[in-house]
Coordinates of N, CA and C and ligand atoms in Angstrom, one line a residue:
M18 N -11.1 -10.9 -9.3 CA -11.2 -9.8 -8.3 C -11.9 -8.6 -9.0
N19 N -13.1 -8.3 -8.4 CA -13.8 -7.2 -9.1 C -14.0 -6.0 -8.2
N20 N -13.4 -6.0 -7.0 CA -13.5 -4.7 -6.2 C -12.2 -4.0 -6.3
R21 N -11.7 -3.9 -7.5 CA -10.4 -3.0 -7.7 C -10.7 -1.6 -7.2
D22 N -9.7 -1.0 -6.6 CA -9.9 0.4 -6.2 C -8.6 1.2 -6.3
V23 N -8.7 2.5 -6.3 CA -7.6 3.4 -6.4 C -7.4 3.9 -5.0
I24 N -6.2 3.8 -4.5 CA -5.8 4.3 -3.1 C -5.0 5.5 -3.3
V25 N -5.5 6.6 -2.8 CA -4.8 7.9 -2.9 C -3.8 8.1 -1.8
A26 N -2.5 8.2 -2.1 CA -1.4 8.3 -1.1 C -1.4 9.7 -0.6
C27 N -1.9 9.9 0.7 CA -1.9 11.2 1.3 C -0.5 11.5 1.9
D28 N 0.4 11.8 1.1 CA 1.8 12.1 1.5 C 1.8 13.6 1.9
F29 N 1.1 13.9 2.9 CA 1.0 15.3 3.4 C 1.7 15.4 4.8
A30 N 2.1 16.6 5.2 CA 2.8 16.8 6.5 C 1.9 17.0 7.7
S31 N 0.6 17.2 7.4 CA -0.3 17.5 8.6 C -1.7 17.1 8.3
A32 N -2.5 17.0 9.3 CA -4.0 16.7 9.2 C -4.6 17.9 8.4
E33 N -4.2 19.1 8.8 CA -4.8 20.2 8.2 C -4.7 20.2 6.7
E34 N -3.5 19.9 6.2 CA -3.2 19.9 4.8 C -4.0 18.7 4.1
T35 N -4.1 17.6 4.8 CA -4.8 16.5 4.3 C -6.3 16.8 4.2
L36 N -6.9 17.4 5.2 CA -8.3 17.7 5.2 C -8.6 18.8 4.2
R37 N -7.7 19.7 4.0 CA -7.9 20.8 3.0 C -8.0 20.1 1.6
F38 N -7.1 19.2 1.4 CA -7.0 18.4 0.1 C -8.4 17.7 -0.1
L39 N -8.8 17.0 1.0 CA -10.0 16.2 0.9 C -11.3 17.0 0.7
E40 N -11.3 18.2 1.1 CA -12.5 19.1 1.0 C -12.9 19.2 -0.5
R41 N -11.9 19.1 -1.4 CA -12.1 19.3 -2.8 C -13.0 18.1 -3.3
F42 N -13.0 17.0 -2.6 CA -13.8 15.8 -3.1 C -15.3 15.9 -2.7
G43 N -15.7 16.9 -1.9 CA -17.1 17.0 -1.6 C -17.6 15.8 -0.9
T44 N -18.6 15.2 -1.4 CA -19.2 14.0 -0.7 C -18.5 12.7 -1.2
E45 N -17.6 12.8 -2.1 CA -16.9 11.6 -2.5 C -15.9 11.1 -1.4
R46 N -15.7 9.8 -1.3 CA -14.9 9.3 -0.3 C -13.8 8.4 -0.8
P47 N -12.7 8.9 -1.4 CA -11.7 8.0 -2.0 C -11.0 7.2 -0.9
F48 N -10.6 6.0 -1.3 CA -9.7 5.1 -0.4 C -8.4 5.8 -0.2
L49 N -7.9 5.9 1.0 CA -6.7 6.7 1.3 C -5.6 5.9 1.9
K50 N -4.4 6.3 1.6 CA -3.2 5.7 2.3 C -2.6 6.7 3.2
I51 N -2.4 6.3 4.5 CA -1.7 7.2 5.4 C -0.3 6.6 5.6
G52 N 0.7 7.4 5.3 CA 2.1 6.9 5.4 C 2.8 7.4 6.7
M53 N 4.1 7.1 6.8 CA 4.8 7.4 8.0 C 4.8 8.9 8.3
E54 N 4.9 9.8 7.3 CA 5.1 11.2 7.5 C 3.8 11.7 8.2
L55 N 2.7 11.4 7.7 CA 1.4 11.9 8.2 C 1.1 11.3 9.6
Y56 N 1.4 10.0 9.7 CA 1.1 9.3 10.9 C 2.0 9.8 12.1
Y57 N 3.3 9.9 11.8 CA 4.2 10.4 12.8 C 3.9 11.8 13.2
A58 N 3.4 12.6 12.3 CA 3.1 14.0 12.6 C 1.8 14.1 13.4
E59 N 0.8 13.3 13.1 CA -0.5 13.5 13.8 C -0.9 12.4 14.7
G60 N -0.2 11.2 14.7 CA -0.6 10.2 15.6 C -1.8 9.4 15.2
P61 N -2.2 8.5 16.0 CA -3.4 7.6 15.7 C -4.7 8.3 15.4
Q62 N -4.8 9.5 15.9 CA -6.1 10.3 15.7 C -6.4 10.5 14.2
I63 N -5.3 10.6 13.4 CA -5.6 10.9 11.9 C -6.3 9.7 11.3
V64 N -6.0 8.5 11.8 CA -6.7 7.3 11.3 C -8.1 7.3 11.6
R65 N -8.4 7.6 12.9 CA -9.8 7.7 13.4 C -10.6 8.8 12.7
T66 N -9.9 9.9 12.5 CA -10.6 11.0 11.8 C -11.0 10.6 10.4
L67 N -10.1 10.0 9.7 CA -10.4 9.7 8.3 C -11.4 8.6 8.2
K68 N -11.4 7.6 9.1 CA -12.4 6.5 9.1 C -13.7 7.1 9.5
D69 N -13.8 8.0 10.5 CA -15.0 8.6 10.9 C -15.7 9.4 9.7
R70 N -14.8 9.9 8.8 CA -15.4 10.6 7.7 C -15.8 9.7 6.6
G71 N -15.6 8.4 6.7 CA -16.1 7.5 5.8 C -15.1 7.0 4.7
H72 N -13.8 7.2 4.9 CA -12.8 6.7 4.0 C -12.4 5.3 4.3
G73 N -12.0 4.6 3.3 CA -11.3 3.4 3.5 C -9.8 3.8 3.7
V74 N -9.1 3.1 4.7 CA -7.8 3.6 5.0 C -6.8 2.4 5.0
F75 N -5.7 2.6 4.2 CA -4.5 1.7 4.2 C -3.5 2.4 5.0
L76 N -3.1 1.8 6.2 CA -2.1 2.4 7.1 C -0.8 1.8 6.8
D77 N 0.1 2.6 6.1 CA 1.3 2.1 5.5 C 2.5 2.4 6.4
L78 N 2.6 1.6 7.5 CA 3.7 1.9 8.4 C 4.9 0.9 8.3
K79 N 4.7 -0.2 7.5 CA 5.8 -1.1 7.2 C 6.5 -1.6 8.4
L80 N 5.9 -2.3 9.3 CA 6.5 -2.8 10.5 C 7.6 -3.8 10.2
H81 N 8.6 -3.8 11.0 CA 9.7 -4.8 10.9 C 10.5 -4.8 12.2
D82 N 10.3 -5.8 13.0 CA 10.9 -5.9 14.3 C 10.8 -7.4 14.8
I83 N 11.1 -7.7 16.0 CA 11.0 -9.1 16.4 C 9.5 -9.5 16.5
P84 N 9.2 -10.8 16.3 CA 7.8 -11.2 16.3 C 7.0 -10.7 17.4
N85 N 7.4 -10.7 18.7 CA 6.6 -10.3 19.8 C 6.3 -8.9 19.8
T86 N 7.2 -8.0 19.4 CA 7.0 -6.6 19.3 C 6.0 -6.3 18.2
V87 N 6.1 -6.9 17.0 CA 5.2 -6.7 15.9 C 3.8 -7.1 16.3
K88 N 3.7 -8.3 16.9 CA 2.4 -8.8 17.3 C 1.7 -7.8 18.2
K89 N 2.4 -7.2 19.2 CA 1.8 -6.3 20.1 C 1.4 -5.0 19.4
A90 N 2.3 -4.5 18.5 CA 2.0 -3.3 17.8 C 0.8 -3.5 16.9
M91 N 0.7 -4.7 16.3 CA -0.5 -4.9 15.4 C -1.8 -4.9 16.2
R92 N -1.7 -5.4 17.4 CA -2.9 -5.4 18.2 C -3.4 -4.0 18.4
V93 N -2.5 -3.1 18.7 CA -2.8 -1.7 18.9 C -3.4 -1.1 17.6
L94 N -2.7 -1.4 16.5 CA -3.1 -0.8 15.2 C -4.4 -1.3 14.7
S95 N -4.7 -2.5 15.0 CA -6.0 -3.1 14.5 C -7.2 -2.4 15.1
C96 N -7.0 -1.8 16.3 CA -8.1 -1.1 16.9 C -8.3 0.3 16.4
L97 N -7.4 0.8 15.6 CA -7.6 2.2 15.1 C -8.7 2.2 13.9
G98 N -9.0 1.0 13.4 CA -10.0 1.0 12.4 C -9.5 1.0 10.9
A99 N -8.2 0.9 10.7 CA -7.7 0.9 9.3 C -8.2 -0.4 8.7
D100 N -8.3 -0.3 7.3 CA -8.8 -1.5 6.6 C -7.6 -2.4 6.1
I101 N -6.5 -1.8 5.9 CA -5.3 -2.5 5.5 C -4.1 -2.0 6.3
V102 N -3.2 -2.9 6.8 CA -2.0 -2.5 7.4 C -0.9 -3.4 6.8
N103 N 0.4 -3.0 7.0 CA 1.4 -3.8 6.4 C 2.7 -3.9 7.2
L104 N 3.6 -4.7 6.7 CA 4.9 -5.0 7.3 C 5.9 -5.4 6.2
H105 N 7.2 -5.6 6.6 CA 8.2 -6.0 5.7 C 8.2 -7.6 5.7
A106 N 8.1 -8.2 4.5 CA 8.2 -9.6 4.4 C 9.6 -10.1 4.9
A107 N 10.6 -9.2 4.8 CA 12.0 -9.5 5.2 C 12.1 -9.8 6.7
G108 N 11.0 -9.5 7.4 CA 11.0 -9.8 8.9 C 10.9 -11.3 9.2
T109 N 10.7 -12.1 8.2 CA 10.5 -13.5 8.2 C 9.1 -14.0 8.5
R110 N 8.9 -15.3 8.2 CA 7.6 -15.9 8.3 C 7.1 -15.8 9.8
A111 N 8.0 -16.0 10.7 CA 7.7 -16.0 12.2 C 7.1 -14.7 12.5
M112 N 7.7 -13.6 12.0 CA 7.2 -12.3 12.3 C 5.9 -12.0 11.7
M113 N 5.7 -12.5 10.5 CA 4.4 -12.3 9.8 C 3.3 -13.1 10.5
E114 N 3.6 -14.3 10.9 CA 2.6 -15.1 11.6 C 2.2 -14.4 13.0
A115 N 3.2 -13.9 13.6 CA 3.0 -13.2 14.9 C 2.1 -12.0 14.7
A116 N 2.4 -11.2 13.6 CA 1.6 -10.0 13.3 C 0.2 -10.4 13.1
L117 N -0.1 -11.5 12.4 CA -1.5 -11.9 12.1 C -2.2 -12.3 13.4
E118 N -1.4 -12.9 14.3 CA -2.0 -13.2 15.7 C -2.4 -12.0 16.4
G119 N -1.6 -11.0 16.3 CA -1.9 -9.7 17.0 C -3.0 -8.9 16.4
L120 N -3.3 -9.2 15.1 CA -4.4 -8.4 14.4 C -5.7 -8.9 14.8
Q121 N -6.3 -8.4 15.8 CA -7.6 -8.8 16.3 C -8.4 -7.7 16.8
R122 N -9.6 -7.5 16.5 CA -10.5 -6.5 17.1 C -11.4 -7.3 18.0
P123 N -12.0 -6.6 19.0 CA -12.9 -7.2 20.0 C -14.1 -7.8 19.3
D124 N -14.5 -7.2 18.1 CA -15.7 -7.8 17.4 C -15.3 -9.0 16.5
G125 N -14.1 -9.4 16.5 CA -13.7 -10.6 15.7 C -13.2 -10.3 14.3
T126 N -13.3 -9.0 13.9 CA -12.8 -8.6 12.6 C -11.3 -8.3 12.7
R127 N -10.7 -8.1 11.5 CA -9.3 -7.6 11.5 C -9.1 -6.9 10.2
P128 N -8.1 -6.0 10.2 CA -7.7 -5.4 8.9 C -7.0 -6.4 8.1
K129 N -7.0 -6.1 6.8 CA -6.2 -7.0 5.9 C -4.7 -6.7 6.2
L130 N -3.9 -7.7 6.1 CA -2.4 -7.6 6.3 C -1.7 -7.9 5.0
I131 N -0.9 -7.0 4.6 CA -0.1 -7.2 3.3 C 1.4 -6.9 3.6
A132 N 2.3 -7.5 2.8 CA 3.7 -7.5 3.0 C 4.4 -6.7 1.9
V133 N 5.3 -5.8 2.3 CA 6.2 -5.2 1.3 C 7.2 -6.3 1.0
T134 N 7.5 -6.5 -0.3 CA 8.5 -7.5 -0.7 C 9.8 -6.8 -0.8
Q135 N 10.2 -6.3 -1.9 CA 11.4 -5.5 -2.0 C 10.9 -4.1 -2.3
L136 N 11.5 -3.1 -1.6 CA 11.1 -1.7 -2.0 C 11.5 -1.4 -3.4
T137 N 10.7 -0.6 -4.1 CA 11.0 -0.2 -5.5 C 12.2 0.6 -5.5
S138 N 12.7 1.2 -4.4 CA 13.9 2.0 -4.4 C 15.2 1.1 -4.3
T139 N 15.0 -0.2 -4.0 CA 16.1 -1.2 -4.0 C 16.3 -1.8 -5.3
D140 N 17.4 -1.7 -5.9 CA 17.7 -2.4 -7.2 C 18.6 -3.6 -7.0
Q141 N 18.8 -4.3 -8.1 CA 19.5 -5.6 -8.1 C 20.9 -5.3 -7.5
A142 N 21.6 -4.2 -7.9 CA 23.0 -4.0 -7.4 C 23.0 -3.8 -5.9
A143 N 22.0 -3.0 -5.4 CA 22.0 -2.7 -3.9 C 21.7 -4.0 -3.2
M144 N 20.8 -4.8 -3.7 CA 20.5 -6.1 -3.1 C 21.7 -7.0 -3.0
E145 N 22.4 -7.1 -4.1 CA 23.6 -8.0 -4.1 C 24.7 -7.4 -3.3
Q146 N 25.0 -6.2 -3.4 CA 26.2 -5.6 -2.8 C 26.0 -5.3 -1.3
E147 N 24.8 -4.9 -0.9 CA 24.6 -4.4 0.4 C 23.9 -5.5 1.3
L148 N 22.9 -6.2 0.6 CA 22.2 -7.2 1.4 C 22.7 -8.6 1.2
L149 N 23.6 -8.8 0.3 CA 24.2 -10.1 -0.1 C 23.1 -11.1 -0.5
I150 N 22.1 -10.6 -1.2 CA 21.1 -11.4 -1.8 C 21.4 -11.5 -3.3
R151 N 21.7 -12.8 -3.7 CA 22.3 -12.9 -5.1 C 21.2 -13.3 -6.1
E152 N 20.0 -13.6 -5.8 CA 19.0 -14.1 -6.7 C 18.5 -12.9 -7.5
P153 N 17.9 -13.1 -8.7 CA 17.3 -12.0 -9.5 C 16.2 -11.4 -8.6
I154 N 16.0 -10.1 -8.7 CA 15.1 -9.4 -7.9 C 13.6 -9.8 -8.0
D155 N 13.2 -10.2 -9.3 CA 11.8 -10.6 -9.4 C 11.6 -12.0 -8.7
E156 N 12.7 -12.8 -8.7 CA 12.6 -14.1 -7.9 C 12.4 -13.8 -6.4
V157 N 13.2 -12.8 -6.0 CA 13.2 -12.5 -4.6 C 11.8 -12.0 -4.2
V158 N 11.2 -11.2 -5.0 CA 9.8 -10.6 -4.8 C 8.8 -11.8 -4.7
L159 N 8.9 -12.7 -5.6 CA 8.0 -13.9 -5.7 C 8.2 -14.8 -4.4
H160 N 9.4 -15.0 -4.1 CA 9.7 -15.8 -2.9 C 9.2 -15.2 -1.6
Y161 N 9.3 -13.9 -1.5 CA 8.8 -13.2 -0.3 C 7.2 -13.2 -0.4
A162 N 6.7 -13.1 -1.6 CA 5.2 -13.2 -1.7 C 4.7 -14.6 -1.2
R163 N 5.5 -15.7 -1.6 CA 5.1 -17.0 -1.2 C 5.2 -17.2 0.3
N164 N 6.3 -16.6 0.9 CA 6.4 -16.6 2.3 C 5.2 -15.9 3.0
A165 N 4.8 -14.8 2.5 CA 3.7 -14.0 3.0 C 2.4 -14.9 2.9
K166 N 2.2 -15.5 1.8 CA 1.0 -16.4 1.6 C 1.1 -17.5 2.6
A167 N 2.3 -18.1 2.8 CA 2.4 -19.3 3.7 C 2.1 -18.8 5.1
A168 N 2.4 -17.6 5.5 CA 2.2 -17.1 6.8 C 0.7 -16.7 7.0
G169 N -0.1 -16.7 6.0 CA -1.5 -16.5 6.1 C -1.9 -15.0 5.8
L170 N -0.9 -14.2 5.2 CA -1.3 -12.8 4.9 C -2.2 -12.7 3.7
D171 N -2.7 -11.5 3.5 CA -3.7 -11.3 2.5 C -3.2 -10.9 1.1
G172 N -1.9 -10.5 1.1 CA -1.4 -10.0 -0.2 C 0.0 -9.3 0.0
V173 N 0.4 -8.7 -1.0 CA 1.7 -8.0 -1.0 C 1.6 -6.6 -1.7
V174 N 2.6 -5.8 -1.4 CA 2.8 -4.6 -2.1 C 3.9 -4.9 -3.1
C175 N 3.7 -4.7 -4.4 CA 4.7 -5.0 -5.4 C 4.5 -4.1 -6.6
S176 N 5.3 -4.2 -7.6 CA 5.2 -3.4 -8.8 C 4.0 -4.1 -9.6
P177 N 3.3 -3.2 -10.4 CA 2.2 -3.8 -11.2 C 2.8 -4.9 -12.2
L178 N 4.1 -4.7 -12.5 CA 4.8 -5.6 -13.5 C 4.9 -7.0 -12.9
E179 N 4.8 -7.1 -11.5 CA 4.9 -8.4 -10.8 C 3.6 -9.0 -10.4
A180 N 2.5 -8.2 -10.6 CA 1.2 -8.6 -10.1 C 0.7 -10.0 -10.7
G181 N 0.9 -10.2 -12.0 CA 0.5 -11.4 -12.7 C 1.2 -12.6 -12.1
K182 N 2.5 -12.5 -11.9 CA 3.3 -13.6 -11.3 C 2.9 -13.9 -9.9
V183 N 2.6 -12.8 -9.1 CA 2.2 -13.0 -7.8 C 0.9 -13.8 -7.7
H184 N -0.1 -13.5 -8.6 CA -1.3 -14.2 -8.6 C -1.1 -15.6 -9.1
A185 N -0.3 -15.8 -10.1 CA -0.1 -17.2 -10.6 C 0.5 -18.0 -9.5
S186 N 1.4 -17.4 -8.7 CA 2.0 -18.2 -7.7 C 1.3 -18.3 -6.3
C187 N 0.5 -17.3 -6.0 CA -0.2 -17.3 -4.7 C -1.7 -17.3 -4.8
G188 N -2.2 -17.3 -6.0 CA -3.7 -17.4 -6.1 C -4.3 -16.0 -6.4
D189 N -5.5 -16.1 -7.1 CA -6.1 -14.8 -7.5 C -6.6 -14.0 -6.4
S190 N -6.9 -14.6 -5.3 CA -7.5 -13.8 -4.2 C -6.4 -13.2 -3.3
F191 N -5.2 -13.5 -3.6 CA -4.0 -12.9 -2.9 C -3.8 -11.5 -3.5
L192 N -3.9 -10.5 -2.7 CA -3.9 -9.1 -3.2 C -2.5 -8.6 -3.7
A193 N -2.6 -8.0 -4.9 CA -1.4 -7.3 -5.4 C -1.7 -5.8 -5.3
V194 N -1.1 -5.1 -4.4 CA -1.3 -3.7 -4.2 C -0.1 -3.0 -4.8
T195 N -0.3 -2.1 -5.7 CA 0.8 -1.7 -6.5 C 0.9 -0.1 -6.7
P196 N 2.0 0.4 -6.2 CA 2.4 1.8 -6.5 C 3.1 1.9 -7.8
G197 N 3.6 3.1 -8.1 CA 4.3 3.2 -9.4 C 3.4 3.4 -10.6
V198 N 2.3 4.2 -10.4 CA 1.3 4.3 -11.4 C 1.4 5.8 -11.9
R199 N 1.4 6.0 -13.2 CA 1.4 7.3 -13.8 C 0.4 7.4 -15.0
F200 N -0.1 8.5 -15.3 CA -0.9 8.7 -16.5 C 0.1 8.7 -17.7
A201 N -0.3 8.3 -18.8 CA 0.6 8.2 -20.0 C 1.3 9.5 -20.3
D202 N 0.5 10.6 -20.0 CA 1.1 12.0 -20.4 C 1.6 12.7 -19.1
G203 N 1.9 11.9 -18.0 CA 2.2 12.6 -16.7 C 3.7 12.5 -16.4
E204 N 4.1 13.3 -15.4 CA 5.5 13.3 -14.8 C 5.7 11.9 -14.2
V205 N 7.0 11.4 -14.3 CA 7.3 10.2 -13.7 C 7.9 10.4 -12.3
G206 N 8.6 11.5 -12.1 CA 9.2 11.8 -10.8 C 10.3 10.8 -10.5
D207 N 10.3 10.4 -9.2 CA 11.4 9.5 -8.8 C 11.1 8.0 -9.0
Q208 N 9.9 7.7 -9.5 CA 9.5 6.3 -9.7 C 10.3 5.7 -10.9
K209 N 10.8 4.5 -10.8 CA 11.6 4.0 -11.9 C 10.8 3.2 -12.9
R210 N 10.0 2.3 -12.4 CA 9.3 1.4 -13.4 C 7.8 1.8 -13.2
V211 N 7.2 2.5 -14.2 CA 5.8 2.9 -14.0 C 4.9 2.3 -15.0
T212 N 3.6 2.3 -14.7 CA 2.6 1.8 -15.6 C 1.4 2.7 -15.5
T213 N 0.5 2.7 -16.5 CA -0.7 3.5 -16.4 C -1.8 2.7 -15.6
P214 N -2.8 3.4 -15.1 CA -3.9 2.7 -14.5 C -4.5 1.6 -15.3
A215 N -4.7 1.9 -16.6 CA -5.3 0.8 -17.5 C -4.4 -0.4 -17.6
R216 N -3.1 -0.1 -17.7 CA -2.1 -1.2 -17.9 C -2.0 -2.0 -16.6
A217 N -2.1 -1.3 -15.4 CA -2.0 -2.0 -14.1 C -3.2 -2.9 -14.0
K218 N -4.4 -2.5 -14.5 CA -5.6 -3.4 -14.5 C -5.3 -4.6 -15.4
E219 N -4.8 -4.4 -16.6 CA -4.5 -5.6 -17.4 C -3.5 -6.5 -16.8
L220 N -2.5 -6.0 -16.0 CA -1.5 -6.8 -15.4 C -1.9 -7.5 -14.2
G221 N -3.1 -7.1 -13.7 CA -3.7 -7.8 -12.6 C -3.6 -7.2 -11.2
S222 N -3.3 -5.9 -11.1 CA -3.3 -5.2 -9.8 C -4.7 -5.2 -9.2
D223 N -4.8 -5.4 -7.9 CA -6.1 -5.3 -7.2 C -6.3 -3.9 -6.7
Y224 N -5.3 -3.3 -6.2 CA -5.4 -1.9 -5.8 C -4.2 -1.1 -6.4
I225 N -4.4 0.1 -6.9 CA -3.3 0.9 -7.3 C -3.1 2.0 -6.3
V226 N -1.9 2.3 -5.9 CA -1.6 3.4 -4.9 C -1.1 4.5 -5.7
V227 N -1.8 5.6 -5.7 CA -1.5 6.8 -6.6 C -1.3 8.0 -5.7
G228 N -0.1 8.6 -5.8 CA 0.1 9.8 -5.0 C 0.1 11.0 -5.9
R229 N 1.3 11.5 -6.2 CA 1.4 12.8 -6.9 C 0.6 13.0 -8.2
P230 N 0.3 11.9 -9.0 CA -0.5 12.2 -10.2 C -1.9 12.7 -9.8
I231 N -2.3 12.4 -8.5 CA -3.6 13.0 -8.0 C -3.4 14.2 -7.1
T232 N -2.5 14.0 -6.1 CA -2.3 15.1 -5.1 C -1.8 16.4 -5.7
Q233 N -0.9 16.2 -6.8 CA -0.3 17.4 -7.4 C -1.1 17.9 -8.6
A234 N -2.1 17.2 -9.0 CA -2.9 17.6 -10.2 C -3.6 18.9 -10.0
E235 N -3.8 19.6 -11.1 CA -4.5 20.9 -11.0 C -5.9 20.6 -10.5
D236 N -6.5 19.5 -11.0 CA -7.8 19.1 -10.5 C -7.7 17.7 -10.0
P237 N -7.4 17.6 -8.7 CA -7.2 16.2 -8.1 C -8.5 15.3 -8.2
V238 N -9.7 15.9 -8.1 CA -10.9 15.1 -8.2 C -11.0 14.5 -9.6
D239 N -10.7 15.3 -10.6 CA -10.8 14.8 -12.0 C -9.7 13.7 -12.2
A240 N -8.5 14.0 -11.7 CA -7.4 13.0 -11.8 C -7.8 11.7 -11.2
W241 N -8.4 11.7 -10.0 CA -8.9 10.5 -9.3 C -9.9 9.8 -10.1
R242 N -10.9 10.6 -10.6 CA -12.0 9.9 -11.4 C -11.4 9.2 -12.7
R243 N -10.4 9.9 -13.3 CA -9.7 9.3 -14.5 C -9.1 8.0 -14.1
C244 N -8.4 8.0 -13.0 CA -7.7 6.8 -12.5 C -8.8 5.7 -12.3
L245 N -9.9 6.0 -11.6 CA -10.9 5.0 -11.3 C -11.5 4.4 -12.6
Q246 N -11.8 5.3 -13.5 CA -12.4 5.0 -14.8 C -11.5 4.0 -15.6
D247 N -10.2 4.4 -15.6 CA -9.2 3.6 -16.4 C -8.9 2.2 -15.7
F248 N -9.0 2.2 -14.4 CA -8.6 1.0 -13.6 C -9.7 0.0 -13.4
R249 N -11.0 0.5 -13.4 CA -12.0 -0.5 -13.0 C -12.6 -1.2 -14.2
Ligands
LIG194 O1 3.5 10.0 -5.7 P1 3.5 8.5 -6.0 O2 2.4 8.0 -6.9 O3 4.9 8.1 -6.5 O4 3.3 7.8 -4.6 C1 3.4 6.4 -4.4 C2 3.2 6.1 -3.0 O5 3.4 4.7 -2.8 C3 4.1 6.8 -2.0 O6 3.3 7.0 -0.8 C4 5.2 5.8 -1.7 O7 5.8 5.9 -0.4 C5 4.5 4.5 -1.8 N1 5.3 3.3 -2.2 C6 6.0 3.2 -3.4 N2 6.8 2.1 -3.6 C7 6.8 1.1 -2.8 C8 6.1 1.2 -1.6 C9 5.3 2.3 -1.3 O8 6.0 4.2 -4.2 N3 7.5 0.0 -3.1

């Protein structure tokens, strides 16, 4: 995989705040992630706006519902122009297959579809005690990745620490999109298991999702360039 890229998590509350942040990038067009906060605040127009300005967009809405509902929702989302969309692998293979059926644009193209395995905020204890899943968490992540692969998806969201195993199990072209990235000298915040951009590259990530180390940096453009340089 040689088109590794850095995806900047636009965890902002409004389009105005997002566009003000992006102004600093001048003519540069970083790949962006739109999450629930921004999407629910601004609606589908924010996706169209950022696509029209020339950004790659990962629309991170993590769908999880009955197959028919997810299929129809994916049909709507695919027409917004996002490059990557996602869902929860926990919704089962039937839901993932239905999602893929729904992902169609009139011109025959579709966004890439990736699955969240286990959220990085879920730990072994919560999985066992609340979800009654007794297997080791890294096995669960791999099992969900294999389900996603079997359903025809393009990849998973996982920790960089799991990227190598995901590729070994699901193939090199199956994408490992990984948050939890920090500079060696940076704040960790609420992320538990973090790696640097350079280490994420060594571990086999295809895309790193980076929020605060770029959005909260004194010079976000410089931080983004550093990420790109270290990761590519
Ligand atoms: O600021 P930070 O770099 O921690 O942002 C990481 C981004 O990736 C956030 O938008 C967060 O919601 C998202 N994410 C994550 N862990 C997951 C899935 C998504 O941190 N397992």
